[in-house]
Structures are given as structure tokens and as C-alpha cells.
CSV table of N, CA and C in Angstrom, one decimal:
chain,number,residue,atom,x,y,z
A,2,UNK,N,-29.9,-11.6,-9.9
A,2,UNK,CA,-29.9,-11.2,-11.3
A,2,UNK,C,-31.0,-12.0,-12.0
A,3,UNK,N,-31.6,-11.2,-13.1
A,3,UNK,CA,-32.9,-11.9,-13.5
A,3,UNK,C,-32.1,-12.8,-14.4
A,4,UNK,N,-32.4,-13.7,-14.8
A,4,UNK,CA,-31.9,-14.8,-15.9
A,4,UNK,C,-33.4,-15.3,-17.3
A,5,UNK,N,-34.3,-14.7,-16.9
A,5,UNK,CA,-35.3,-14.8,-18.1
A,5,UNK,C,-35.0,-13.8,-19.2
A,6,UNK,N,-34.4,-12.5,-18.6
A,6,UNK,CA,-34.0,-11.8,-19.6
A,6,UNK,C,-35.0,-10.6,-19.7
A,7,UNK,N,-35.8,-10.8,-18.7
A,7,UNK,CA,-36.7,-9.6,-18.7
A,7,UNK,C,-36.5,-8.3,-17.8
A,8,UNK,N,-34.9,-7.8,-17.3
A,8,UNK,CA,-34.6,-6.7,-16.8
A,8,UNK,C,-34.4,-6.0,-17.5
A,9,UNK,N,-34.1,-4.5,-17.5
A,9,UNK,CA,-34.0,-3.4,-18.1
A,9,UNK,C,-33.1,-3.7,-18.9
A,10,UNK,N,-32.7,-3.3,-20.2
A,10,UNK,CA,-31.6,-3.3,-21.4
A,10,UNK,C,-30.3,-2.9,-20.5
A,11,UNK,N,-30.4,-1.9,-19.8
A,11,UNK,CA,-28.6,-1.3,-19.0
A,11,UNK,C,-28.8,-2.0,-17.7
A,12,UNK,N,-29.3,-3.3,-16.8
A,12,UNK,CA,-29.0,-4.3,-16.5
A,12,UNK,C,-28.1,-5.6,-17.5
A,13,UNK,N,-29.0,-5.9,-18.0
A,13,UNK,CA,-28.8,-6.5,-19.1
A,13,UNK,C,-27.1,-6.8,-19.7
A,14,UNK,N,-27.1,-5.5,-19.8
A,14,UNK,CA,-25.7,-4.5,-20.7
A,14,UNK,C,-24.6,-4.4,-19.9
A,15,UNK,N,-25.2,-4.8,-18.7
A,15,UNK,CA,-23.5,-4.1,-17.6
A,15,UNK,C,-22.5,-5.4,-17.4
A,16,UNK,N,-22.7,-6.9,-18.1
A,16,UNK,CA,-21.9,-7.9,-18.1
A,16,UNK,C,-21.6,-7.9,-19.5
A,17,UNK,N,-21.9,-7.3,-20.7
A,17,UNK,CA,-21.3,-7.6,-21.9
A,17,UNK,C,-19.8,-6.9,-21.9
A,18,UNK,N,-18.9,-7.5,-22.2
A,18,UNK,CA,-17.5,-6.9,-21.8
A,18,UNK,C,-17.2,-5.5,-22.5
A,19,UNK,N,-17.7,-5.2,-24.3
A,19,UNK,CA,-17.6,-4.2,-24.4
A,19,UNK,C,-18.4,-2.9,-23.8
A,20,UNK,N,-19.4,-3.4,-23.6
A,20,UNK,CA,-20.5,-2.0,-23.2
A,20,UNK,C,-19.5,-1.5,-21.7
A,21,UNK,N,-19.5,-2.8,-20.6
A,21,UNK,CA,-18.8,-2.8,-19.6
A,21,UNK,C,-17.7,-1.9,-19.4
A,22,UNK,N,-17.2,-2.5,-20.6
A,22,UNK,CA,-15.6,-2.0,-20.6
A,22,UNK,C,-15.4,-0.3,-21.0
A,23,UNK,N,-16.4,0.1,-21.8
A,23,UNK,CA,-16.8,1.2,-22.2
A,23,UNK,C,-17.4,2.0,-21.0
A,24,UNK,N,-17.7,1.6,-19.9
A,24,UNK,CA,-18.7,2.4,-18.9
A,24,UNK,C,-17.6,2.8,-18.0
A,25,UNK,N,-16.7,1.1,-17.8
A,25,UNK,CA,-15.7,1.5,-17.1
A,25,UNK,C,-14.5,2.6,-17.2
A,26,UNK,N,-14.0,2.2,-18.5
A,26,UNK,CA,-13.0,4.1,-19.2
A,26,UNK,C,-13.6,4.9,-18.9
A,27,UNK,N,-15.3,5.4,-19.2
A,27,UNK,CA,-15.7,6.4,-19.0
A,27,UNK,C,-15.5,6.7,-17.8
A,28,UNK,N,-15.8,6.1,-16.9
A,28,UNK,CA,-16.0,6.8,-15.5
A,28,UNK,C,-14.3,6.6,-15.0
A,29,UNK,N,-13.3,6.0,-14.9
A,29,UNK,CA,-12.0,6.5,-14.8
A,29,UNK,C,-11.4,7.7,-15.8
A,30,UNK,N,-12.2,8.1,-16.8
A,30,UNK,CA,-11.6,9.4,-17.1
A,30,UNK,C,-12.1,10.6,-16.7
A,31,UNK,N,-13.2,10.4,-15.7
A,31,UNK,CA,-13.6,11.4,-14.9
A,31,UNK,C,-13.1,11.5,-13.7
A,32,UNK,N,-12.8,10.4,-13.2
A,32,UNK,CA,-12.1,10.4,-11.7
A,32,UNK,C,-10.8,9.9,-11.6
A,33,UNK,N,-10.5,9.2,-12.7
A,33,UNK,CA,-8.5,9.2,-12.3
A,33,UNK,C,-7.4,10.0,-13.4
A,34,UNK,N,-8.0,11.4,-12.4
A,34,UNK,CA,-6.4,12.2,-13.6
A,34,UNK,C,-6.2,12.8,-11.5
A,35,UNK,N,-5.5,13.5,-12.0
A,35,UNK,CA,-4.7,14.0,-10.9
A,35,UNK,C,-5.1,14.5,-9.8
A,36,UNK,N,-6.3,15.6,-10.1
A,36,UNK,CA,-7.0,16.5,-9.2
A,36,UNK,C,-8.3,15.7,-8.8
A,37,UNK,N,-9.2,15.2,-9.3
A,37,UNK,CA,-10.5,14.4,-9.1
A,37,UNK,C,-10.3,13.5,-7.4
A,38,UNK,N,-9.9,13.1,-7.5
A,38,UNK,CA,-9.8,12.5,-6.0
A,38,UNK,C,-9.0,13.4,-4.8
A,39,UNK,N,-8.5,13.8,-5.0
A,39,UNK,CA,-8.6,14.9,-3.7
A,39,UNK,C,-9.5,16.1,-3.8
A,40,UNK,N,-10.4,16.2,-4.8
A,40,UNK,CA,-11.4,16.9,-4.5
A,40,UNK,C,-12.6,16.2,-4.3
A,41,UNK,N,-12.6,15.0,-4.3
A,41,UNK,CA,-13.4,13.9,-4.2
A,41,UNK,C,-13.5,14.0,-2.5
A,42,UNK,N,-12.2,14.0,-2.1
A,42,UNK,CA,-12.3,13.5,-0.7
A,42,UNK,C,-12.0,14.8,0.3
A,43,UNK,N,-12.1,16.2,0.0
A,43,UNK,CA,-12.0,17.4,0.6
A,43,UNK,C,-13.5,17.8,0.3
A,44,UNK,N,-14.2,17.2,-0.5
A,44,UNK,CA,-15.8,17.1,-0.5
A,44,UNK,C,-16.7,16.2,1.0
A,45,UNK,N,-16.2,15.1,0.5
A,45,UNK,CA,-16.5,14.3,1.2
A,45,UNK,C,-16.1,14.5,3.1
A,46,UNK,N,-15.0,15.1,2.9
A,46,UNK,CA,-14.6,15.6,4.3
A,46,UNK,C,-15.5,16.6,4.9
A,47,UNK,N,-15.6,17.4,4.0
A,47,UNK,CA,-17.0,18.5,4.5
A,47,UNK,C,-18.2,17.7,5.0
A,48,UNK,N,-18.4,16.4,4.9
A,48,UNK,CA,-19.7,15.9,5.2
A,48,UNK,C,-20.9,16.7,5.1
A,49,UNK,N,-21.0,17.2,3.7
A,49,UNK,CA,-22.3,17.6,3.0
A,49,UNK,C,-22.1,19.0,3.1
A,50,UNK,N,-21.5,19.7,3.8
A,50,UNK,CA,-21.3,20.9,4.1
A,50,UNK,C,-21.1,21.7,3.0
A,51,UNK,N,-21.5,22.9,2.3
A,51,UNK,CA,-20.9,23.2,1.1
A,51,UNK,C,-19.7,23.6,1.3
A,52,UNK,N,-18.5,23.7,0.1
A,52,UNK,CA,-17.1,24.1,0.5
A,52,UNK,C,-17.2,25.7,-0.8
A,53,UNK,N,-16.8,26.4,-0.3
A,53,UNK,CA,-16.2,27.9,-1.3
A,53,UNK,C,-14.8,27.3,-2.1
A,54,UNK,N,-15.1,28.0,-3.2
A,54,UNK,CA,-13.7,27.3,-4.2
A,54,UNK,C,-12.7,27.6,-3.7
A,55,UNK,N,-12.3,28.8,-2.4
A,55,UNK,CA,-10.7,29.4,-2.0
A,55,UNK,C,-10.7,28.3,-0.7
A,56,UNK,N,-11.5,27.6,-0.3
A,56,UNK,CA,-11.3,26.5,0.9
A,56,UNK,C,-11.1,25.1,0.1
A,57,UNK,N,-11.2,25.0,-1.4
A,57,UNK,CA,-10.9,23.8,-2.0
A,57,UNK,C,-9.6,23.8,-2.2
A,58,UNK,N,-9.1,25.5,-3.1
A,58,UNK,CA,-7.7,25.8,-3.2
A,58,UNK,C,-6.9,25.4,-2.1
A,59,UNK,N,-7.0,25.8,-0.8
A,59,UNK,CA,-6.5,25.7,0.3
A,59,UNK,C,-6.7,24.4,1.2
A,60,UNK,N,-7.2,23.5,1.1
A,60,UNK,CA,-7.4,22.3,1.2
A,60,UNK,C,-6.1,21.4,0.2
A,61,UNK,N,-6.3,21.2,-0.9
A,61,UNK,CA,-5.5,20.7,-1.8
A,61,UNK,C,-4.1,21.1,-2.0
A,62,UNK,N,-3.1,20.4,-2.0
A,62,UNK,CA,-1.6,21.5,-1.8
A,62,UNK,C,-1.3,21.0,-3.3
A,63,UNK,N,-1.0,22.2,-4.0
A,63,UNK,CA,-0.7,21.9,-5.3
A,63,UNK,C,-1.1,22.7,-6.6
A,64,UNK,N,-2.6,22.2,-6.6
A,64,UNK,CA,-3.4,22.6,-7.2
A,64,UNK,C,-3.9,24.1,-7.4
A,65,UNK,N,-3.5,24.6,-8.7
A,65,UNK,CA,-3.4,25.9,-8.8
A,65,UNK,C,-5.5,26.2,-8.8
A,66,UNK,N,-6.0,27.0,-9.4
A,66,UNK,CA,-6.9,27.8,-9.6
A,66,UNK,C,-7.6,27.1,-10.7
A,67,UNK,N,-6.3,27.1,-11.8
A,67,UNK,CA,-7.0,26.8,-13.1
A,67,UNK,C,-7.2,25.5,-13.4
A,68,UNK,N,-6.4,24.6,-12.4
A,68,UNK,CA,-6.8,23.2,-12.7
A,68,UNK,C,-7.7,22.6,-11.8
A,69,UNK,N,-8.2,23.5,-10.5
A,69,UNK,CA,-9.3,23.3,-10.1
A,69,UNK,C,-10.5,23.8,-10.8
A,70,UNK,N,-10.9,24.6,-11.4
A,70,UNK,CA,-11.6,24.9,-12.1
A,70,UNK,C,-12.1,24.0,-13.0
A,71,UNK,N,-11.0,24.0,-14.0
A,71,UNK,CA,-11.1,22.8,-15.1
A,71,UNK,C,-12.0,21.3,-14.4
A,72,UNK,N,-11.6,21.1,-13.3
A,72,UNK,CA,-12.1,19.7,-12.1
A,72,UNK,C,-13.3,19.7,-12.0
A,73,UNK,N,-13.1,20.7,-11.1
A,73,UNK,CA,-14.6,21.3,-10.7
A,73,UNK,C,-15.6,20.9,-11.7
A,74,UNK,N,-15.3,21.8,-13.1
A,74,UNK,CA,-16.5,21.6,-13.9
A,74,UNK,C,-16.5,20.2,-14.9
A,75,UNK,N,-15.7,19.7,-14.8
A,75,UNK,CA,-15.3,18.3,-15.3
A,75,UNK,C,-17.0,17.2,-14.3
A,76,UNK,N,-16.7,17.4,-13.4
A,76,UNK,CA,-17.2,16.9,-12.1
A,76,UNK,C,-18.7,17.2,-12.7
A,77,UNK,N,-18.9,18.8,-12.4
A,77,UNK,CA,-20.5,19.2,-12.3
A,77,UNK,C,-20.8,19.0,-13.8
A,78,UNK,N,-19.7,18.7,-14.8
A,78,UNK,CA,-20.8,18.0,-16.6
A,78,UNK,C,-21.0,16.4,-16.3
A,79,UNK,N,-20.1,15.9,-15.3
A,79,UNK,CA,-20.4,14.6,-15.0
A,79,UNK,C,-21.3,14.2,-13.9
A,80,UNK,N,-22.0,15.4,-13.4
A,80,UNK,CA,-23.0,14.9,-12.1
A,80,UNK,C,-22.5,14.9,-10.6
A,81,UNK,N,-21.0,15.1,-10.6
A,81,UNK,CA,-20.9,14.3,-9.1
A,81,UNK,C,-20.7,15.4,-8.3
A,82,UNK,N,-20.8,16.8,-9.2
A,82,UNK,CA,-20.8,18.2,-8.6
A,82,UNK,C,-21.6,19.1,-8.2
A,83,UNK,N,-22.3,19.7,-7.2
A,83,UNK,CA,-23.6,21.0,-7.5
A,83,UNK,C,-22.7,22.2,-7.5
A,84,UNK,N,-22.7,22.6,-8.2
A,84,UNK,CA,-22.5,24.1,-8.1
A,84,UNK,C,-23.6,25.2,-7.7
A,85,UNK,N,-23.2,25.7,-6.7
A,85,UNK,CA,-24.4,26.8,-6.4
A,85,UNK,C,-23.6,27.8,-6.5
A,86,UNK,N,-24.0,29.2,-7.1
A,86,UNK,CA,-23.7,30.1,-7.5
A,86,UNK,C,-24.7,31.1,-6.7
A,87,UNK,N,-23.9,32.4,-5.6
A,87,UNK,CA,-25.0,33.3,-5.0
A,87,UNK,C,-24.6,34.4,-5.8
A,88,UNK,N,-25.9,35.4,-5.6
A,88,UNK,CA,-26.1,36.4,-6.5
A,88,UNK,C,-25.5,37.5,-5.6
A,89,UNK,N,-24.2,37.8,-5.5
A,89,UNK,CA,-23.2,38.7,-4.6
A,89,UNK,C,-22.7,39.2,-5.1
A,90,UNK,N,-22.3,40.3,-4.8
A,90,UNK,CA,-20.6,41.1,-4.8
A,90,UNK,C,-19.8,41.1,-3.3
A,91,UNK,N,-18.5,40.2,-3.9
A,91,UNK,CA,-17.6,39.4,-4.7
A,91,UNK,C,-18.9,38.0,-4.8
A,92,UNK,N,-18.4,37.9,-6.0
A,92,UNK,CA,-19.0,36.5,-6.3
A,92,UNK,C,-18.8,35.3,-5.3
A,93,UNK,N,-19.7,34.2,-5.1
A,93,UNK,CA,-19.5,33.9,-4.1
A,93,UNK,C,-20.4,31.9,-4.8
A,94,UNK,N,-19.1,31.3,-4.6
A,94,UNK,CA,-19.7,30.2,-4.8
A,94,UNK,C,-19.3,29.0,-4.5
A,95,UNK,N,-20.1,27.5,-4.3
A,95,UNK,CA,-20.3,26.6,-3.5
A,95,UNK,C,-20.2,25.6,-4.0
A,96,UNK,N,-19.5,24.2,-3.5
A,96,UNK,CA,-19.4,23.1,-4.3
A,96,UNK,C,-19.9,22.1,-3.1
A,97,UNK,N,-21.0,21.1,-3.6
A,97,UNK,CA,-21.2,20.0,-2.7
A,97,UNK,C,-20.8,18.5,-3.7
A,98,UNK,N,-21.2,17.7,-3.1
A,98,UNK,CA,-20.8,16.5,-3.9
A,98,UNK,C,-22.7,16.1,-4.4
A,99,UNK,N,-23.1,15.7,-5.4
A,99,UNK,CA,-24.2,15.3,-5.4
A,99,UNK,C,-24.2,13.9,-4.9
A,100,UNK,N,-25.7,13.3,-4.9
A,100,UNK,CA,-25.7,11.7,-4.3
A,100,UNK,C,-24.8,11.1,-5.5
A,101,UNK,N,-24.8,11.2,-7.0
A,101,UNK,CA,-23.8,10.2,-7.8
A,101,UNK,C,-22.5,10.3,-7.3
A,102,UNK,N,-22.1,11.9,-6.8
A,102,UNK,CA,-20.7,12.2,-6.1
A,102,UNK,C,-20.7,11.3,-4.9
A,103,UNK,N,-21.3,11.5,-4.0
A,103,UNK,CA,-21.5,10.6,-2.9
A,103,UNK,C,-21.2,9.1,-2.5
A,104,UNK,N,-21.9,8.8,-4.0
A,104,UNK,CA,-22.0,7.0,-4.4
A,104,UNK,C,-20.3,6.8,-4.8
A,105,UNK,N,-19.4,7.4,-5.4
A,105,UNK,CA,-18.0,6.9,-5.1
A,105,UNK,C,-17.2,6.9,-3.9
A,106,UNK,N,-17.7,7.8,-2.5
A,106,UNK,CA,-16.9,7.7,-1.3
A,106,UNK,C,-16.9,6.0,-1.6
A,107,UNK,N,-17.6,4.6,-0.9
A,107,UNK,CA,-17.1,3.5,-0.5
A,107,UNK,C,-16.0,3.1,-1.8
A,108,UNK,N,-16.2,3.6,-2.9
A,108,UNK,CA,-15.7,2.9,-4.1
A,108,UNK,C,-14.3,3.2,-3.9
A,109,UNK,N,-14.4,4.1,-3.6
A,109,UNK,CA,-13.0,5.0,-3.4
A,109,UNK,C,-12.0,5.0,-2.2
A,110,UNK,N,-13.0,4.4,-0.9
A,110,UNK,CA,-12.5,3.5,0.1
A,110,UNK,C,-11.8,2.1,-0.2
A,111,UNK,N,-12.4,1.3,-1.2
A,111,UNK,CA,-12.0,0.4,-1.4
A,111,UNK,C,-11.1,0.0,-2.1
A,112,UNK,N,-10.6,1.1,-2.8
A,112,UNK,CA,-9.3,1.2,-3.4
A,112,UNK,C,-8.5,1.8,-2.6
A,113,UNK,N,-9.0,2.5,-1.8
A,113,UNK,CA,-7.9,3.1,-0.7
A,113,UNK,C,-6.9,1.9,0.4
A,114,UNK,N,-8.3,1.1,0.5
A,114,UNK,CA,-7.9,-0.3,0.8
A,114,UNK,C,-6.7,-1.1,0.5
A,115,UNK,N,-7.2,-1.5,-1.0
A,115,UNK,CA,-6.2,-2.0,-1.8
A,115,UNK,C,-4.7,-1.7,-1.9
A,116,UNK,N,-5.2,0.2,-2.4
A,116,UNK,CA,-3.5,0.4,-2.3
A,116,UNK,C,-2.6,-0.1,-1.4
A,117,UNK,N,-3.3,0.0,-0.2
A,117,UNK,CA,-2.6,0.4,1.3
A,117,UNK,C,-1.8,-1.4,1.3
A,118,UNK,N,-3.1,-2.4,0.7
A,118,UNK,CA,-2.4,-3.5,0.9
A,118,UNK,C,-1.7,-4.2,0.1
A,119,UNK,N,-1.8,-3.9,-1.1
A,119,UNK,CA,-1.1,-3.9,-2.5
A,119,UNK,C,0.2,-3.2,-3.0
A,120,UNK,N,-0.3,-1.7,-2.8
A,120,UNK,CA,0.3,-0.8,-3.4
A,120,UNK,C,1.9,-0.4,-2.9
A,121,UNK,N,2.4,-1.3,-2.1
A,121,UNK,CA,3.8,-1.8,-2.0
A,121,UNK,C,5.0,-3.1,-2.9
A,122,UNK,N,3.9,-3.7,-3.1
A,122,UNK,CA,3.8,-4.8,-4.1
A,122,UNK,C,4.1,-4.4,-5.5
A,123,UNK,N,3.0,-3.5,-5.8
A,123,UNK,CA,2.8,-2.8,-7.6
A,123,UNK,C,4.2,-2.5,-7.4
A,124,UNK,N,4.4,-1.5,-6.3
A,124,UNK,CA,5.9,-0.4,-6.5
A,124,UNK,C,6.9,-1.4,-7.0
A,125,UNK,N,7.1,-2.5,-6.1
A,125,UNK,CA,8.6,-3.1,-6.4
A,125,UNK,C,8.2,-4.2,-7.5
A,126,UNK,N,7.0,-4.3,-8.0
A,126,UNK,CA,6.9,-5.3,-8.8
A,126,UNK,C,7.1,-4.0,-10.4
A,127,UNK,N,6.6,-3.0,-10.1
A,127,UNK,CA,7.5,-1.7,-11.6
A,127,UNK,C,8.8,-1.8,-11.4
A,128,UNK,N,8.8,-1.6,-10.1
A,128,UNK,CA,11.1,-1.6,-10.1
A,128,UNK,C,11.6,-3.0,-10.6
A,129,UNK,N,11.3,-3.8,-10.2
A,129,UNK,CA,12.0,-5.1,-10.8
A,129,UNK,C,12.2,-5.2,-12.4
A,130,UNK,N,10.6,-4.9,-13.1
A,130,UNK,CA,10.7,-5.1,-14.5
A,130,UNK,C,11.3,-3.9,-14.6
A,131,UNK,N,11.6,-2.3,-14.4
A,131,UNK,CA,12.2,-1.3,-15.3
A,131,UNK,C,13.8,-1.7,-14.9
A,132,UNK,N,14.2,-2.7,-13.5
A,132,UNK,CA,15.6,-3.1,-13.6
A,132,UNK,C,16.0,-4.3,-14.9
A,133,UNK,N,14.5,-4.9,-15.3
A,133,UNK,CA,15.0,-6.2,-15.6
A,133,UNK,C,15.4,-5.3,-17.7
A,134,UNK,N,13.9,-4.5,-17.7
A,134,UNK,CA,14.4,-4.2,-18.8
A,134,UNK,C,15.5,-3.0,-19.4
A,135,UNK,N,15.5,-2.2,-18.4
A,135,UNK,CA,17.8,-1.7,-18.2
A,135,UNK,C,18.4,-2.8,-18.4
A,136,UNK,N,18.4,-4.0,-17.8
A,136,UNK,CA,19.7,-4.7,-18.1
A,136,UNK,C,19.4,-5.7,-19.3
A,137,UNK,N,17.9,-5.5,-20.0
A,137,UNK,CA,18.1,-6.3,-21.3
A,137,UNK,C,18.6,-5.6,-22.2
A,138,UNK,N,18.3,-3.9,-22.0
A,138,UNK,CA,19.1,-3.1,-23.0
A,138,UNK,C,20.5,-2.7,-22.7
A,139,UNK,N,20.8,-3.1,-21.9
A,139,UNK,CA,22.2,-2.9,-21.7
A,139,UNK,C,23.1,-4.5,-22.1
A,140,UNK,N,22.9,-5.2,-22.1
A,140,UNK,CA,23.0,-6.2,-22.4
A,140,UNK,C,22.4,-6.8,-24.2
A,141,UNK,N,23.1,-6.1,-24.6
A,141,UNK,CA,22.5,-6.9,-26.2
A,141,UNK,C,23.4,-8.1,-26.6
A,142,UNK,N,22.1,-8.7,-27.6
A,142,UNK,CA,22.3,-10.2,-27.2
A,142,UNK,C,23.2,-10.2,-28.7
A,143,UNK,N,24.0,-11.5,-28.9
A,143,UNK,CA,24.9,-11.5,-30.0
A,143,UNK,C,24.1,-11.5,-31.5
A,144,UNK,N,24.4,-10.7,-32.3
A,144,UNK,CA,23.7,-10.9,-33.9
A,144,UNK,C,23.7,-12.3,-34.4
A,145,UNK,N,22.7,-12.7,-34.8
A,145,UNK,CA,22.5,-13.5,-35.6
A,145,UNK,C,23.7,-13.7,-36.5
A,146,UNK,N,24.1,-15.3,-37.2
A,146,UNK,CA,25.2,-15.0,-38.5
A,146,UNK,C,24.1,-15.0,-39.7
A,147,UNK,N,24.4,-14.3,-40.6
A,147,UNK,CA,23.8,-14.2,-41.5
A,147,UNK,C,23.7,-15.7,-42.8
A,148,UNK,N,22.4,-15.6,-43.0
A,148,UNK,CA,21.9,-16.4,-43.8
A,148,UNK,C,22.6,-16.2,-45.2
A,149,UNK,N,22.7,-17.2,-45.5
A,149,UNK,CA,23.0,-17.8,-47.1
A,149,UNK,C,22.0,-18.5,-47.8
């Protein structure tokens, strides 16, 4: 890192905690809602390969039509989508991951990571507090005597 201060402004900008913190929401509200990561990684599985939208449907268990759609183009206003569109009858069309799509596979490994070593931990560390706070509402504490 330069320290004279003569790097680009969005070097610069990516340790100030709000700008940061702002870059960071943005890009988790593109990639962590429900559908974004298994289309992330049914992309990625194709290893560059284009996928047809009824091999994405069918890949994904769940995921209806219309909330792949909505994804999809979530994705291609955010860059990490190509849509190619051929000039057919039946319409006929293609989703790759672009290189910014690309550039989250490791990121996305390494949370895959984490969960795997963590994400047993999170679980019983939610269960403990939603037990701890059941039994603080089940348990109410004696009223105050009232002031004079």
C-alpha cells in the first residue's frame, strides 16, 4: 500500500470504514439473498461453458422461473452476468459468469470454508441465546415496589 497518498482515490477509499462499509452492503445485497449463490456456483460448475435458462431451472431445486429471472437479471445489472440472447425461434438464451462473476468463485470458497468450520458453532451458539431468551421471558423478574 502506497502511504505518500499518491494512489488512486478508490484505493485510497477502500479502508475508510464508511465508504468500506457501503461497498461492502452493496455487494452482499447482490449476492446474499437466496438464489445468487447457487446460481453463482451452477455457473461456475459449467466451467465457462454457457448454461440455457431451463438447465439453470433444473440444476437449482426450488427455484421457480420467476425468481430465477429476477437473479439472473439482478446479476447481468450488476456485471457478474452475460446474457447472450440468439436470434431463434423458440427463443434461445445463454448465461455465463463474466470475469467480475468469476472473481467471487475463491471469495465464495472461502466462505464455504468457514461455514464448514464454523457454521456448527453459529448454529448452537443461535440455539443457546433463543433458549436463554425463552426462559428470560418465561421467567419474569419480580416488579419493582413502588416509589414514594
Amino acid at each position: 500500500m502506497d502511504h505518500t497518498g499518491n494512489e488512486p482515490a478508490s484505493r485510497r477509499d477502500e479502508h475508510v470504514p464508511g465508504i468500506c462499509h457501503q461497498r461492502i452492503r452493496s455487494t452482499l445485497d447482490v449476492i446474499a439473498n437466496k438464489w445468487a449463490v447457487p446460481v453463482i456456483v451452477e455457473l461456475v460448475r459449467a466451467k465457462g461453458e454457457p448454461l440455457r435458462f431451463t438447465q439453470l431451472v433444473r440444476a437449482i431445486p426450488g427455484i421457480t422461473q420467476k425468481e430465477l429471472t429476477k437473479q439472473l437479471r439482478e446479476m447481468e445489472a450488476a456485471g457478474l452476468v452475460r446474457r447472450k440472447v440468439y436470434p431463434v425461434v423458440p427463443p434461445k438464451v445463454e448465461y455465463t459468469l463474466t470475469e467480475l462473476g468469476w472473481s467471487l468463485d475463491p471469495v465464495l470458497d472461502a466462505l464455504a470454508r468457514w461455514a464448514a468450520t464454523y457454521g456448527n458453532l453459529v448454529a448452537e451458539n443461535q440455539a443457546r441465546f433463543r433458549a436463554r431468551r425463552k426462559a428470560d421471558s418465561a421467567d419474569p423478574q419480580e416488579p419493582a415496589p413502588p416509589s414514594r
